[in-house]
């Protein structure tokens, strides 16, 4: 093999390793993000409902003087 072929082989291997690392990192990051969202979203919805006095499930208002 010539020097050019070796260089192409090495660069191709590096590219494959980098692409595999990128793909694995994306999957891990997606899973972590979903786990954090599942923990945070219910708390934020509850806090928003308490601030506004509006139930997102039954669509009713419960604060006095607030009409829906």
Coordinates of N, CA, C and O in Angstrom, one line a residue:
X1 N 0.8 -1.2 0.0 CA 0.0 0.0 0.0 C 0.9 1.2 0.0 O 1.9 1.3 0.7
X2 N 0.4 2.2 -0.7 CA 1.2 3.4 -0.8 C 0.8 4.3 0.4 O -0.1 4.1 1.2
X3 N 1.6 5.4 0.6 CA 1.4 6.3 1.7 C 0.0 7.0 1.6 O -0.7 7.2 2.6
X4 N -0.4 7.3 0.4 CA -1.7 7.9 0.2 C -2.9 7.0 0.6 O -3.8 7.4 1.3
X5 N -2.7 5.7 0.3 CA -3.8 4.7 0.7 C -3.8 4.6 2.2 O -4.9 4.4 2.8
X6 N -2.6 4.5 2.9 CA -2.6 4.4 4.3 C -3.3 5.7 5.0 O -4.0 5.5 6.0
X7 N -3.0 6.8 4.5 CA -3.5 8.0 5.0 C -5.1 8.1 4.8 O -5.8 8.4 5.8
X8 N -5.5 7.6 3.7 CA -7.0 7.5 3.4 C -7.6 6.5 4.4 O -8.7 6.8 4.9
X9 N -7.0 5.4 4.6 CA -7.5 4.4 5.5 C -7.6 4.9 7.0 O -8.6 4.7 7.6
X10 N -6.5 5.6 7.4 CA -6.5 6.2 8.8 C -7.6 7.3 8.9 O -8.3 7.3 9.9
X11 N -7.7 8.2 7.9 CA -8.7 9.2 8.0 C -10.1 8.6 8.0 O -11.0 9.1 8.6
X12 N -10.3 7.6 7.2 CA -11.6 7.0 7.1 C -12.0 6.3 8.5 O -13.1 6.4 8.9
X13 N -11.0 5.7 9.1 CA -11.2 5.1 10.4 C -11.5 6.2 11.5 O -12.4 6.0 12.3
X14 N -10.8 7.3 11.4 CA -11.1 8.3 12.4 C -12.5 8.9 12.1 O -13.2 9.2 13.1
X15 N -12.9 9.1 10.9 CA -14.2 9.6 10.6 C -15.3 8.6 11.1 O -16.3 9.1 11.7
X16 N -15.1 7.4 11.0 CA -16.1 6.4 11.4 C -16.2 6.4 12.9 O -17.3 6.4 13.5
X17 N -15.1 6.5 13.6 CA -15.1 6.6 15.1 C -15.8 7.8 15.6 O -16.6 7.8 16.5
X18 N -15.5 9.0 14.9 CA -16.2 10.2 15.3 C -17.7 10.2 15.1 O -18.5 10.6 15.9
X19 N -18.1 9.6 13.9 CA -19.5 9.5 13.7 C -20.2 8.6 14.6 O -21.3 8.9 15.1
X20 N -19.6 7.5 15.0 CA -20.2 6.6 16.0 C -20.3 7.3 17.4 O -21.3 7.1 18.0
X21 N -19.3 8.0 17.7 CA -19.3 8.8 19.0 C -20.4 9.8 19.0 O -21.1 10.0 20.0
X22 N -20.6 10.5 17.9 CA -21.6 11.5 17.7 C -23.0 10.9 17.9 O -23.9 11.4 18.6
X23 N -23.2 9.7 17.2 CA -24.5 9.0 17.2 C -24.8 8.6 18.6 O -26.0 8.7 19.1
X24 N -23.8 8.0 19.3 CA -24.1 7.5 20.7 C -24.4 8.7 21.6 O -25.3 8.6 22.5
X25 N -23.7 9.8 21.5 CA -23.9 11.0 22.3 C -25.2 11.6 22.1 O -25.9 12.0 23.1
X26 N -25.7 11.6 20.9 CA -27.1 12.1 20.6 C -28.1 11.3 21.3 O -29.1 11.8 21.9
X27 N -28.0 10.0 21.2 CA -29.0 9.1 21.9 C -29.0 9.2 23.4 O -30.0 9.3 24.0
X28 N -27.8 9.3 24.0 CA -27.7 9.5 25.4 C -28.3 10.8 25.8 O -29.0 10.9 26.8
X29 N -28.0 11.9 25.1 CA -28.5 13.2 25.4 C -30.0 13.3 25.2 O -30.7 13.9 26.0
X30 N -30.5 12.6 24.2 CA -32.0 12.6 24.1 C -32.7 11.9 25.2 O -33.7 12.4 25.8
X31 N -32.1 10.8 25.7 CA -32.7 10.0 26.8 C -32.6 10.9 28.1 O -33.6 10.9 28.9
X32 N -31.5 11.5 28.3 CA -31.4 12.4 29.5 C -32.4 13.5 29.5 O -33.0 13.9 30.5
X33 N -32.5 14.2 28.3 CA -33.5 15.3 28.2 C -34.9 14.8 28.4 O -35.7 15.5 29.1
X34 N -35.3 13.7 27.9 CA -36.6 13.2 28.1 C -36.9 12.9 29.6 O -37.9 13.2 30.1
X35 N -35.9 12.3 30.3 CA -36.0 12.0 31.7 C -36.2 13.3 32.5 O -37.0 13.3 33.4
X36 N -35.4 14.3 32.2 CA -35.5 15.6 32.9 C -36.9 16.2 32.6 O -37.5 16.8 33.5
X37 N -37.3 16.2 31.4 CA -38.6 16.8 31.0 C -39.8 16.1 31.7 O -40.7 16.7 32.2
X38 N -39.7 14.7 31.8 CA -40.8 14.0 32.5 C -40.8 14.4 34.0 O -41.9 14.3 34.6
X39 N -39.7 14.7 34.5 CA -39.7 15.1 36.0 C -40.1 16.6 36.1 O -40.7 16.9 37.1
X40 N -39.8 17.4 35.2 CA -40.0 18.9 35.4 C -41.4 19.4 34.9 O -42.0 20.3 35.5
X41 N -41.9 18.9 33.8 CA -43.1 19.4 33.2 C -44.3 19.3 34.2 O -45.1 20.3 34.3
X42 N -44.6 18.2 34.9 CA -45.7 18.2 35.8 C -45.7 19.2 36.8 O -46.7 19.9 37.2
X43 N -44.5 19.5 37.4 CA -44.3 20.5 38.4 C -44.6 21.9 37.8 O -45.2 22.7 38.5
X44 N -44.1 22.2 36.6 CA -44.4 23.5 36.0 C -45.8 23.7 35.7 O -46.4 24.8 35.8
X45 N -46.5 22.6 35.2 CA -47.9 22.7 34.9 C -48.7 23.0 36.2 O -49.6 23.8 36.2
X46 N -48.4 22.3 37.3 CA -49.0 22.5 38.5 C -48.8 24.0 39.0 O -49.7 24.6 39.5
X47 N -47.6 24.5 38.9 CA -47.3 25.8 39.4 C -48.0 26.8 38.6 O -48.6 27.8 39.1
X48 N -48.1 26.6 37.3 CA -48.8 27.6 36.4 C -50.3 27.5 36.7 O -51.0 28.6 36.7
X49 N -50.9 26.4 37.0 CA -52.3 26.3 37.3 C -52.6 27.0 38.6 O -53.6 27.7 38.7
X50 N -51.7 26.9 39.6 CA -51.9 27.6 40.9 C -51.8 29.1 40.7 O -52.6 29.8 41.3
X51 N -50.9 29.5 39.9 CA -50.7 31.0 39.7 C -52.0 31.6 39.0 O -52.4 32.7 39.3
X52 N -52.5 30.9 37.9 CA -53.6 31.4 37.2 C -54.9 31.1 37.8 O -55.9 31.7 37.4
X53 N -55.0 30.1 38.6 CA -56.3 29.6 39.2 C -57.1 28.9 38.2 O -58.4 29.0 38.2
X54 N -56.5 28.2 37.3 CA -57.2 27.6 36.2 C -56.8 26.1 36.1 O -55.6 25.8 36.1
X55 N -57.7 25.2 36.1 CA -57.4 23.8 36.1 C -57.2 23.3 34.6 O -58.2 23.5 33.8
X56 N -56.1 22.8 34.2 CA -55.9 22.4 32.8 C -56.6 21.1 32.5 O -56.8 20.8 31.3
X57 N -57.1 20.4 33.5 CA -57.8 19.1 33.2 C -59.3 19.3 32.9 O -59.8 18.9 31.9
X58 N -60.0 20.0 33.9 CA -61.4 20.2 33.7 C -61.8 21.6 33.2 O -63.0 21.9 33.0
X59 N -60.8 22.5 33.0 CA -61.0 23.8 32.4 C -61.9 24.7 33.2 O -62.8 25.3 32.7
X60 N -61.7 24.6 34.5 CA -62.5 25.5 35.4 C -61.6 26.5 36.1 O -60.4 26.2 36.3
X61 N -62.2 27.6 36.6 CA -61.5 28.6 37.4 C -61.9 28.4 38.8 O -63.0 28.0 39.1
X62 N -61.0 28.6 39.8 CA -61.3 28.4 41.2 C -61.0 29.6 42.1 O -61.4 29.5 43.2
X63 N -60.4 30.6 41.5 CA -60.2 31.8 42.4 C -61.4 32.7 42.4 O -62.1 32.8 41.3
X64 N -61.7 33.3 43.5 CA -62.9 34.2 43.6 C -62.6 35.5 42.7 O -61.5 36.0 42.7
X65 N -63.6 35.9 42.1 CA -63.5 37.1 41.3 C -62.9 36.9 39.9 O -62.7 37.8 39.2
X66 N -62.5 35.7 39.6 CA -62.0 35.4 38.3 C -63.0 34.7 37.5 O -63.6 33.7 37.9
X67 N -63.4 35.2 36.3 CA -64.4 34.5 35.5 C -63.7 33.9 34.3 O -62.7 34.4 33.8
X68 N -64.2 32.8 33.8 CA -63.5 32.1 32.7 C -64.4 32.1 31.6 O -64.4 31.8 30.5

